mmCIF file of C-alpha atoms in Angstrom:
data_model
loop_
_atom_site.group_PDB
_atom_site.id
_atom_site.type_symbol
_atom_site.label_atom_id
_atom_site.label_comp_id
_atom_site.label_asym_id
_atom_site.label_seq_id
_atom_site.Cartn_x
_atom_site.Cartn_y
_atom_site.Cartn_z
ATOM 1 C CA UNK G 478 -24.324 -3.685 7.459
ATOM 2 C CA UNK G 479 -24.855 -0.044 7.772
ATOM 3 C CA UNK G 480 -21.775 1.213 7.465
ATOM 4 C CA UNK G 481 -21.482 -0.018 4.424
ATOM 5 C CA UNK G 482 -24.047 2.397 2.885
ATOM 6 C CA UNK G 483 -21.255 5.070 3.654
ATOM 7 C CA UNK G 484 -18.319 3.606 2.704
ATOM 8 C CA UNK G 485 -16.544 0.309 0.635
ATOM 9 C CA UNK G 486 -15.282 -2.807 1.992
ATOM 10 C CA UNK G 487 -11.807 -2.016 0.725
ATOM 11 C CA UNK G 488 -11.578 1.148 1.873
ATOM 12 C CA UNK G 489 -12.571 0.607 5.108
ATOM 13 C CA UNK G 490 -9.755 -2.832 5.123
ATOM 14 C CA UNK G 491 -6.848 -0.688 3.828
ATOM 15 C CA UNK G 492 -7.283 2.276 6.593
ATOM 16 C CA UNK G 493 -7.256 -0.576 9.199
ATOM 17 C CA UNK G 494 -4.436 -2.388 7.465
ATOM 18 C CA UNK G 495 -2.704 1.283 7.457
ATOM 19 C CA UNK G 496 -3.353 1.952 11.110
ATOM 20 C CA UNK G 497 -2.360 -2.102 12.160
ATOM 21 C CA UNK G 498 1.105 -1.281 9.872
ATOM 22 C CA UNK G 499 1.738 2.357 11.578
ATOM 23 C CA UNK G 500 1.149 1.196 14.753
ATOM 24 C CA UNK G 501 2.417 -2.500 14.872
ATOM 25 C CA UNK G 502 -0.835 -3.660 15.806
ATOM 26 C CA UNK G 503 -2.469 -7.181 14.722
ATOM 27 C CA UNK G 504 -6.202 -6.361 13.686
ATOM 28 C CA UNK G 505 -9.247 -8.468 13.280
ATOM 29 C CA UNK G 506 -12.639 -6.233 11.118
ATOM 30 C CA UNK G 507 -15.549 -6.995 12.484
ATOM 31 C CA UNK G 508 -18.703 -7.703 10.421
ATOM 32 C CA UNK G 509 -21.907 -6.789 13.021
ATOM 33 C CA UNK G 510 -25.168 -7.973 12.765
ATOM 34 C CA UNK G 511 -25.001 -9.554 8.759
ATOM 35 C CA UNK G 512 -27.778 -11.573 7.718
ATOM 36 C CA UNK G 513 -26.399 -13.009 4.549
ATOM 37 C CA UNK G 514 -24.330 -16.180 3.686
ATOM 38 C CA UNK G 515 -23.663 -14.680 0.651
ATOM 39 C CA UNK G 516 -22.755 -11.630 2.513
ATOM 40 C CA UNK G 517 -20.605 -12.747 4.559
ATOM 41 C CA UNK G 518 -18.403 -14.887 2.205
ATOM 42 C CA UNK G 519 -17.849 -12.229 0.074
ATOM 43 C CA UNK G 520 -16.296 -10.013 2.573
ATOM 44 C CA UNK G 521 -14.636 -12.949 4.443
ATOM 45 C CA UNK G 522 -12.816 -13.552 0.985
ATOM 46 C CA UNK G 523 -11.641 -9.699 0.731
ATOM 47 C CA UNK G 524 -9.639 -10.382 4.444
ATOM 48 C CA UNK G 525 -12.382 -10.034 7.263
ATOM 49 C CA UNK G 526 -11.420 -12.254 10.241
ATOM 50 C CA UNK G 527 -14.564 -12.035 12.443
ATOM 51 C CA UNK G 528 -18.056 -11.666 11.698
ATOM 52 C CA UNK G 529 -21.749 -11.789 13.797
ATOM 53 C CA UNK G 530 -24.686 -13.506 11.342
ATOM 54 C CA UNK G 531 -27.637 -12.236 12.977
ATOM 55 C CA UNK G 532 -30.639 -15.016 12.250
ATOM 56 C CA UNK G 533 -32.301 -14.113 15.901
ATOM 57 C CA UNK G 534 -35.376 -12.953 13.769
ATOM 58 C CA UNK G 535 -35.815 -16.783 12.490
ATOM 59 C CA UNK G 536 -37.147 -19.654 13.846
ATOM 60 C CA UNK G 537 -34.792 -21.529 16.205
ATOM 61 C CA UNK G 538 -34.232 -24.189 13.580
ATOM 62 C CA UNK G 539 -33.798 -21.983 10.822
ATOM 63 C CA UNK G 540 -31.657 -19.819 12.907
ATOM 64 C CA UNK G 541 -29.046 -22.996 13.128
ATOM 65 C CA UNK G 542 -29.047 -24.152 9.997
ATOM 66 C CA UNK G 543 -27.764 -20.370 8.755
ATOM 67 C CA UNK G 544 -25.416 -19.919 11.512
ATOM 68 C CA UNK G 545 -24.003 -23.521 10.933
ATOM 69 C CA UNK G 546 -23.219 -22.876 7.450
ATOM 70 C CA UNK G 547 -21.483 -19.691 8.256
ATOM 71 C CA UNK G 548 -19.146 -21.672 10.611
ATOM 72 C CA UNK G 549 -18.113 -24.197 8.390
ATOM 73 C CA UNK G 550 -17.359 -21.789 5.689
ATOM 74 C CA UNK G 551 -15.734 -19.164 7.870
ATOM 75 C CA UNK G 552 -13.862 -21.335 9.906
ATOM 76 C CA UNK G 553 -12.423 -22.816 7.113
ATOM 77 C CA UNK G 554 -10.995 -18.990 6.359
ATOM 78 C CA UNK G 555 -9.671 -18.908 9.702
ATOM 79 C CA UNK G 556 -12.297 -16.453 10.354
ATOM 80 C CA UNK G 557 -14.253 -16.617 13.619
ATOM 81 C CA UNK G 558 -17.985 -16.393 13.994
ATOM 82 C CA UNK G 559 -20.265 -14.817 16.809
ATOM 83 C CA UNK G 560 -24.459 -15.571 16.681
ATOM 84 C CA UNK G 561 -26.985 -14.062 18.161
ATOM 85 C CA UNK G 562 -30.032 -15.768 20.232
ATOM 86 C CA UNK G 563 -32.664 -14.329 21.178
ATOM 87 C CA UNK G 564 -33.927 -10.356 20.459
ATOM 88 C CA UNK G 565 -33.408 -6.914 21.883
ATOM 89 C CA UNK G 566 -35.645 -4.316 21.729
ATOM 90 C CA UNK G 567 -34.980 -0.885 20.214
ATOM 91 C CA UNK G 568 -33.071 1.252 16.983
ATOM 92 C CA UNK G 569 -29.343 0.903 16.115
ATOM 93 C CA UNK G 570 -27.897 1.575 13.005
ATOM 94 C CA UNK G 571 -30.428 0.513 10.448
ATOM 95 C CA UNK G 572 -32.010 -2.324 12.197
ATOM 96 C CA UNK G 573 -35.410 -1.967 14.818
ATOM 97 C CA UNK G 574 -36.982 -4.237 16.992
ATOM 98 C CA UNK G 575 -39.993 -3.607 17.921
ATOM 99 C CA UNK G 576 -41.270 -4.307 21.533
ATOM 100 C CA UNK G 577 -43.416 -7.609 20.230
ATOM 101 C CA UNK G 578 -40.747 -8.891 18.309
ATOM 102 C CA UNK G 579 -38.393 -9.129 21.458
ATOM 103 C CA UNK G 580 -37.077 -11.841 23.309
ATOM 104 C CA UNK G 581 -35.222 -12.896 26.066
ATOM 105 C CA UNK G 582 -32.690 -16.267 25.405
ATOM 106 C CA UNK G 583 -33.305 -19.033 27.166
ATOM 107 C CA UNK G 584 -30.450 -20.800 28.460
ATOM 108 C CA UNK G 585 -30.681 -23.870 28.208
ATOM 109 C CA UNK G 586 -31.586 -23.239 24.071
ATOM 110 C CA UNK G 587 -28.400 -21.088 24.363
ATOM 111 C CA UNK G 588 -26.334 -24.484 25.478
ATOM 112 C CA UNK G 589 -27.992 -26.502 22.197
ATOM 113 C CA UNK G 590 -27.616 -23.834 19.623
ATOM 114 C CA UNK G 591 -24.108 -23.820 20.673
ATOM 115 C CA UNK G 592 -23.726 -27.090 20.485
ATOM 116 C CA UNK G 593 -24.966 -27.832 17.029
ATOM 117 C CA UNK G 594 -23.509 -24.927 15.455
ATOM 118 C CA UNK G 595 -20.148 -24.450 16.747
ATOM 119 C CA UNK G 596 -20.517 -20.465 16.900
ATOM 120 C CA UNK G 597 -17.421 -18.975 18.526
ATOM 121 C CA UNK G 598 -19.221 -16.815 20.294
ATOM 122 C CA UNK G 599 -22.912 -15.976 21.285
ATOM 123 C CA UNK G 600 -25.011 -12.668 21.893
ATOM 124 C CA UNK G 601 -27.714 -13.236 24.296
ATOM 125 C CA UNK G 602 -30.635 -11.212 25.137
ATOM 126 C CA UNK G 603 -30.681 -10.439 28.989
ATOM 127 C CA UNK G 604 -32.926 -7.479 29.515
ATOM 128 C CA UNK G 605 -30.902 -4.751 27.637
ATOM 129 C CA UNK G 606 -31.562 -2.944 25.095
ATOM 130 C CA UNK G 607 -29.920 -1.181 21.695
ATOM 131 C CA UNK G 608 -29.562 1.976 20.474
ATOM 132 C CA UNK G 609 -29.807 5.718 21.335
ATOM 133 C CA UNK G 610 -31.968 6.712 23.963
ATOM 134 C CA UNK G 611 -34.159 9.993 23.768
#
């Protein structure tokens, strides 16, 4: 979300649609890390194919009900949708974690969230962690 303190949604879709054209290249944009619904639909409707709603720093409960709705909107957009279970620590972009905040996804959570969601994809937390290092 970030990134688009800098710069518009449109501008950043018609350099990649210029670059995918130039090159003969198909090409998916990536939303990372959105929070939103709301958000998400939005961009989803101005051409984004793929996008990551980040409700780690919910409840587990909570945390499926938003990622389920995202699915069955973007999937009906032919847009797929990675989740995210479980929390890292550390800084990237505009978004912190803070050492007591963090977790580490259990697995067997991983398998039901999954399940009741229908998330293409899922970002775990292993052990890693974000950002710049100093």
């Amino acid at each position: 979300p970030g990134t688009f303190k800098h710069i518009a949604l449109e501008e950043i879709y018609a350099l990649c649609s210029a670059y995918s054209t130039s090159y003969g290249i198909p090409l998916a944009l990536h939303l990372d890390h959105h929070e939103s619904l709301d958000d998400i639909r939005r961009k989803v409707n101005a051409g984004v194919r793929s996008a990551m709603i980040d409700g780690s720093h919910f409840p587990f409960e909570e945390n499926v009900k938003l990622v389920k709705s995202v699915v069955d909107f973007c999937h009906a957009k032919d847009c797929s949708v990675e989740a995210e279970l479980g929390r890292l620590g550390g800084v990237e972009d505009d978004m912190s974690v803070d050492a007591e905040s963090a977790f580490l996804t259990d697995p067997q959570e991983a398998k039901r969230f999954v399940e009741r969601t229908g998330v293409d994809s899922l970002a775990v937390a292993i052990g890693t962690a974000h950002g710049l290092y100093t």
